PDB file of C-alpha atoms and ligand atoms in Angstrom:
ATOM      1  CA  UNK I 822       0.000   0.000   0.000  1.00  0.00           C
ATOM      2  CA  UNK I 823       1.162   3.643  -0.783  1.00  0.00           C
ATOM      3  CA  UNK I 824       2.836   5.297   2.488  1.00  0.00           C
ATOM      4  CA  UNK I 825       1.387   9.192   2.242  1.00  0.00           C
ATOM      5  CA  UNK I 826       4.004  11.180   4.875  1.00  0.00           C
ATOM      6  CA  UNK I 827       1.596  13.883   6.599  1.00  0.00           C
ATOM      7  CA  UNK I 828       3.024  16.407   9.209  1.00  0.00           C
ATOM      8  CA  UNK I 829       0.808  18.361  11.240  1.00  0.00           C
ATOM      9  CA  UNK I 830       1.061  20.750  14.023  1.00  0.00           C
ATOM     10  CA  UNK I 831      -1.132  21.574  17.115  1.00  0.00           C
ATOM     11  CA  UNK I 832      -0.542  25.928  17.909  1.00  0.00           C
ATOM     12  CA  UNK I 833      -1.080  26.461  21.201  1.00  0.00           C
ATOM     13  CA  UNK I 834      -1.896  29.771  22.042  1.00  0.00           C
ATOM     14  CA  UNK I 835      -1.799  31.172  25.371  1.00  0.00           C
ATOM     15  CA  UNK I 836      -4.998  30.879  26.769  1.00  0.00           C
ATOM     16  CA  UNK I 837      -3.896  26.896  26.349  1.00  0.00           C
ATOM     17  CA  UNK I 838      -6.134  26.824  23.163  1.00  0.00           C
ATOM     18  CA  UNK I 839      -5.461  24.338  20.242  1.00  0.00           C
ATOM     19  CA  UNK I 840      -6.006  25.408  16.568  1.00  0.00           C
ATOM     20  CA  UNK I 841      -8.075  23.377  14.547  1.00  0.00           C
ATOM     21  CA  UNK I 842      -9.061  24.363  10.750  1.00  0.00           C
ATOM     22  CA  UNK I 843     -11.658  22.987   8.755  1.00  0.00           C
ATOM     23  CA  UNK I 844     -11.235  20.732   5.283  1.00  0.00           C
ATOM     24  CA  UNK I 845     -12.736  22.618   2.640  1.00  0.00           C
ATOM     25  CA  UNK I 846     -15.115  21.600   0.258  1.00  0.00           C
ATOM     26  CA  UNK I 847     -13.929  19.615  -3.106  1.00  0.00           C
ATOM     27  CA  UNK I 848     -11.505  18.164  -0.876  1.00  0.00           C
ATOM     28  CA  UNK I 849     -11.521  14.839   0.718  1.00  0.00           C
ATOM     29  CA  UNK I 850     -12.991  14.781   4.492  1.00  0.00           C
ATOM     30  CA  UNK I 851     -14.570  17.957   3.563  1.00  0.00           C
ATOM     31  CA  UNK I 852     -15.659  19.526   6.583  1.00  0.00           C
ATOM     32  CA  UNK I 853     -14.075  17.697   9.086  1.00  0.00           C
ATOM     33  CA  UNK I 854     -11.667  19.470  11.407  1.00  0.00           C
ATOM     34  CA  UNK I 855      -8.086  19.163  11.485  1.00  0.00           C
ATOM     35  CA  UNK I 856      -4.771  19.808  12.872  1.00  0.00           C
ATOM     36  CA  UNK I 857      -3.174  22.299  10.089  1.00  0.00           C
ATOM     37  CA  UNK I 858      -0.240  21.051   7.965  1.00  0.00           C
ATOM     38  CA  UNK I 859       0.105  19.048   5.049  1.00  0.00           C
ATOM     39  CA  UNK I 860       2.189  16.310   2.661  1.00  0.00           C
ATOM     40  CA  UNK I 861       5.886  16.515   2.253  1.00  0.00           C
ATOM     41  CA  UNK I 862       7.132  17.420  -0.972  1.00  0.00           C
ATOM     42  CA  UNK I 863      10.459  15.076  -2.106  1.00  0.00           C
ATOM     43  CA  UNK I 864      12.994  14.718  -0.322  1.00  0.00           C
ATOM     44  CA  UNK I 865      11.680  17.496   2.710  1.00  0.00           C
ATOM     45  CA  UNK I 866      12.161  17.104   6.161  1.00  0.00           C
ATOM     46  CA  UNK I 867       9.290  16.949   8.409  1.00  0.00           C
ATOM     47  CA  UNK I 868       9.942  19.942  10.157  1.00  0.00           C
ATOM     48  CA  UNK I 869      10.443  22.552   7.188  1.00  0.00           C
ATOM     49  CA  UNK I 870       8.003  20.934   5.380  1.00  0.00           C
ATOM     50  CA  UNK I 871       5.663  21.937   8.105  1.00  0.00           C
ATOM     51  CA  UNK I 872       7.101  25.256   8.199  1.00  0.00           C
ATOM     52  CA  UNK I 873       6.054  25.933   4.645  1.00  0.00           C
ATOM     53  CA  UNK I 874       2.702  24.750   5.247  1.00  0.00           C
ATOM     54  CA  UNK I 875       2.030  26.992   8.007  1.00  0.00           C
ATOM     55  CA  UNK I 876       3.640  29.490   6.049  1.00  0.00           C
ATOM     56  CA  UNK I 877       0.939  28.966   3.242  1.00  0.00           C
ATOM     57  CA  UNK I 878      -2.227  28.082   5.010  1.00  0.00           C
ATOM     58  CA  UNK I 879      -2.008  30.238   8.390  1.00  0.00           C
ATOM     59  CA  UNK I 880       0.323  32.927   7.314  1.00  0.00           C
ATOM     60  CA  UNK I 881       2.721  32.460  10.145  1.00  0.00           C
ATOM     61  CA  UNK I 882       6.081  32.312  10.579  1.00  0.00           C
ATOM     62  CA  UNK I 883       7.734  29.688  12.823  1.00  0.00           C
ATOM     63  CA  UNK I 884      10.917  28.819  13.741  1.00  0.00           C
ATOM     64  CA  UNK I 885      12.333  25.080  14.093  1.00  0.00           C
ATOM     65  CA  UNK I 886      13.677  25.217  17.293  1.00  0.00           C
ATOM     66  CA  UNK I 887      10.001  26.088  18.564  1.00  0.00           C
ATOM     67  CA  UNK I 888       8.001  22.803  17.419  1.00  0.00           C
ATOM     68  CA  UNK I 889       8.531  19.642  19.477  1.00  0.00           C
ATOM     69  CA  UNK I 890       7.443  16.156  18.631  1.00  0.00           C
ATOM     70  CA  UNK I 891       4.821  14.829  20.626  1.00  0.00           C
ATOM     71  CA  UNK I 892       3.103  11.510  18.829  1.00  0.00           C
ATOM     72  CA  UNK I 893       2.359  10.390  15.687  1.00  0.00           C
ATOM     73  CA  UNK I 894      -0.401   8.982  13.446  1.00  0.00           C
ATOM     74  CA  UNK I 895      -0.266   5.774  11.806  1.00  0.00           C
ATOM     75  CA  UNK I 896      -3.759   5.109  10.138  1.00  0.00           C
ATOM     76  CA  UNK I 897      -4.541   2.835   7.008  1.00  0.00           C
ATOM     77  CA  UNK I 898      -7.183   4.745   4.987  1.00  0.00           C
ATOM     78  CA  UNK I 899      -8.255   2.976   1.912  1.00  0.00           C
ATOM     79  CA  UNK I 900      -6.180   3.741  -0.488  1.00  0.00           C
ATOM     80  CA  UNK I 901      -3.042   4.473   1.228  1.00  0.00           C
ATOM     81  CA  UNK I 902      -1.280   4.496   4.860  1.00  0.00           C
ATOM     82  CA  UNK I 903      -1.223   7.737   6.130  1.00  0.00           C
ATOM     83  CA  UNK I 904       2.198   8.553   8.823  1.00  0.00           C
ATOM     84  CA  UNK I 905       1.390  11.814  10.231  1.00  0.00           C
ATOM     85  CA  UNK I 906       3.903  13.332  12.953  1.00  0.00           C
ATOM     86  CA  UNK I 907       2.606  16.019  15.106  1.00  0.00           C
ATOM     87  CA  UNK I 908       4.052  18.718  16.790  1.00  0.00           C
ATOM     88  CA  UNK I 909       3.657  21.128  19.273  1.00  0.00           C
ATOM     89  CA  UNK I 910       4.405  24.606  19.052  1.00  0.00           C
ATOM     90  CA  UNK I 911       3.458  27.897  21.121  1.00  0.00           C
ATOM     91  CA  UNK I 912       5.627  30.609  19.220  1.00  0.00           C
ATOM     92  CA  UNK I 913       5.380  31.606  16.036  1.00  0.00           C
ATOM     93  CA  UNK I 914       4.845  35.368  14.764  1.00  0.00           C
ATOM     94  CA  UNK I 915       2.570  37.233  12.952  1.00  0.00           C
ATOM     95  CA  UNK I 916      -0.886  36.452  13.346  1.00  0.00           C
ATOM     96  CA  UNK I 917      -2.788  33.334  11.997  1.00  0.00           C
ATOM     97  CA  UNK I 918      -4.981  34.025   9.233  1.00  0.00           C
ATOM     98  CA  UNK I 919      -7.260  31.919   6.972  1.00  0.00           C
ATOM     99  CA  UNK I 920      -5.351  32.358   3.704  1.00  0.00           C
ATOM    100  CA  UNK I 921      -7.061  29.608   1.945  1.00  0.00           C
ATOM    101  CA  UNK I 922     -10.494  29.981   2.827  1.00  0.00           C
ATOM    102  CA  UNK I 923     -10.336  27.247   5.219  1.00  0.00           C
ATOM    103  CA  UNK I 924     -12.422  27.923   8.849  1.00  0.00           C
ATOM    104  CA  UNK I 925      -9.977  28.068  11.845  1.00  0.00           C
ATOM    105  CA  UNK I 926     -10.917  27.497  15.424  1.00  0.00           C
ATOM    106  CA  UNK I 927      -9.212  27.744  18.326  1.00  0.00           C
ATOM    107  CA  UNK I 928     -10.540  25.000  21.370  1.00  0.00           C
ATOM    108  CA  UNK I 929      -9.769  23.255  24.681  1.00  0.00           C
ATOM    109  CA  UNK I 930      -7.743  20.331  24.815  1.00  0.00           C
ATOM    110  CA  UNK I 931     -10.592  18.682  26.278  1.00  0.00           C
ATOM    111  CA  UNK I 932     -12.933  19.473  23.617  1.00  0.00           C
ATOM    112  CA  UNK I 933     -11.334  18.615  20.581  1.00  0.00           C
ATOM    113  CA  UNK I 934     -12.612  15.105  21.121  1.00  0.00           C
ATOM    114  CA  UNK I 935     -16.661  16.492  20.598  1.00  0.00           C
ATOM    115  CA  UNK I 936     -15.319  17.620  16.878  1.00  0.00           C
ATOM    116  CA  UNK I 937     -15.424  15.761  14.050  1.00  0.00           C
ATOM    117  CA  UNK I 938     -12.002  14.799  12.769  1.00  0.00           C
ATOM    118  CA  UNK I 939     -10.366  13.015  10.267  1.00  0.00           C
ATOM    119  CA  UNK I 940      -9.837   9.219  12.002  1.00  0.00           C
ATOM    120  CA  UNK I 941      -6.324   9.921  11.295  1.00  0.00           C
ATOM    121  CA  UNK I 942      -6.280  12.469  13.984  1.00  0.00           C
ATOM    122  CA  UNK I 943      -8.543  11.106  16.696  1.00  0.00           C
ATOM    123  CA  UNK I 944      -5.811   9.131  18.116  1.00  0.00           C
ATOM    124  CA  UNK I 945      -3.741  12.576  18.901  1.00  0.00           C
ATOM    125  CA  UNK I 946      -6.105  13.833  21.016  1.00  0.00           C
ATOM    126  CA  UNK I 947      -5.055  12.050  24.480  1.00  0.00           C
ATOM    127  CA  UNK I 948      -1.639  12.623  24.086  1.00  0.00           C
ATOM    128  CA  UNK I 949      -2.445  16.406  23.537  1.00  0.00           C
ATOM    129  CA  UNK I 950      -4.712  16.639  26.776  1.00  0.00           C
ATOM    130  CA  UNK I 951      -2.101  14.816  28.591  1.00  0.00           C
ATOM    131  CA  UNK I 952       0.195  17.242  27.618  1.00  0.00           C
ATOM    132  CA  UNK I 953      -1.896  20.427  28.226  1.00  0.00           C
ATOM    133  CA  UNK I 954      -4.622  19.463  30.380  1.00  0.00           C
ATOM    134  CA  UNK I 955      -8.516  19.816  29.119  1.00  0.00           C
TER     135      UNK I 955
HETATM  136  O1  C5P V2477      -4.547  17.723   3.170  1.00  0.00           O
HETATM  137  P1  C5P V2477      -4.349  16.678   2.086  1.00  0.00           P
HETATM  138  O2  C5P V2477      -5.624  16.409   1.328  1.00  0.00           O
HETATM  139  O3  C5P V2477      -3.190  16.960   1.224  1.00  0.00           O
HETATM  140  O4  C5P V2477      -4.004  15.335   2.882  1.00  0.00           O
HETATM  141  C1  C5P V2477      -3.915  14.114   2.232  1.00  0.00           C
HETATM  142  C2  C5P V2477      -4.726  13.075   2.985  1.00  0.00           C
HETATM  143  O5  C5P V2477      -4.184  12.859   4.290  1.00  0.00           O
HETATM  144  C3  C5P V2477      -6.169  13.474   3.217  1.00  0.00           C
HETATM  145  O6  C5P V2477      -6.983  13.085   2.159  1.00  0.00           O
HETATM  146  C4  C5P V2477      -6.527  12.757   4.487  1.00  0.00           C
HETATM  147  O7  C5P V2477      -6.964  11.440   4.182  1.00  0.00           O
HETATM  148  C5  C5P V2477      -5.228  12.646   5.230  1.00  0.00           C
HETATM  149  N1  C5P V2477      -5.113  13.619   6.318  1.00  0.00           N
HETATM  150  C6  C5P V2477      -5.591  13.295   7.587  1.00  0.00           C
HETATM  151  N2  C5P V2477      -5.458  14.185   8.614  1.00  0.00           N
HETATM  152  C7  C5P V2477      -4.868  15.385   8.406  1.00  0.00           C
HETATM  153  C8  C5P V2477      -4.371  15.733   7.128  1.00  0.00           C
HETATM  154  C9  C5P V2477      -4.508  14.821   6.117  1.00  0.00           C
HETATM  155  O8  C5P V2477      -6.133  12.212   7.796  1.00  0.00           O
HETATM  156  N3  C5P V2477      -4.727  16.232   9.437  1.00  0.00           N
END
């Protein structure tokens, strides 16, 4: 089966508050909520790769030395096996914006698990709350 590399992020902001943005429509799991990132292009590391990506969906900058592995994902959609690290990071600057039209939300630890997610994702959730309380 095809091995799609995912790497994905949880912001924290300071009021302990995870981001979540929402898949858009046209694209698969539309509507459910996610942890922002995306796919490594060739030959990318995880951690500029997720760099970029925040770059291009949330308009932020970060620095590597300010995301820390926490868990990953290992999940066996259909069609291919999805390995999705995620990290943790509280600085970043500039301010997150939508800049592809996707819906952003910002929620407890604790109540990530009453959103619908992506089953990919589900099993990050305790290791996040464990982390950062509810
Ligand atoms: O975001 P993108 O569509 O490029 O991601 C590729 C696939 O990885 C999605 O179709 C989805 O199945 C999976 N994915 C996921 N959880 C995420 C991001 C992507 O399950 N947070």
């Amino acid at each position: 089966m095809k091995l799609l590399l995912v790497v994905a992020c949880a912001l924290v902001d300071s009021d302990n508050r995870v981001l979540v943005t929402q898949r858009p429509e046209g694209k698969a799991l539309a509507g459910l909520w996610e942890f922002p990132g995306g796919k490594l292009e060739a030959g990318e590391r995880p951690e500029p790769a997720l760099i970029r990506e925040l770059a291009e969906e949330l308009g932020i900058e970060v620095k590597e030395a300010c995301l820390a592995p926490l868990t990953f994902a290992s999940y066996a959609y259909p069609d291919f096996h999805l390995l999705m690290p995620l990290y943790i990071c509280r600085r970043w600057e500039g301010t997150v914006t939508s800049r592809e039209g996707q819906a952003l939300k910002w929620v407890r630890p604790g109540k990530l698990r009453d959103l619908a997610m992506p089953p990919a994702d589900e099993p990050l959730i305790p290791p996040l709350v464990d982390l950062l309380g509810a």
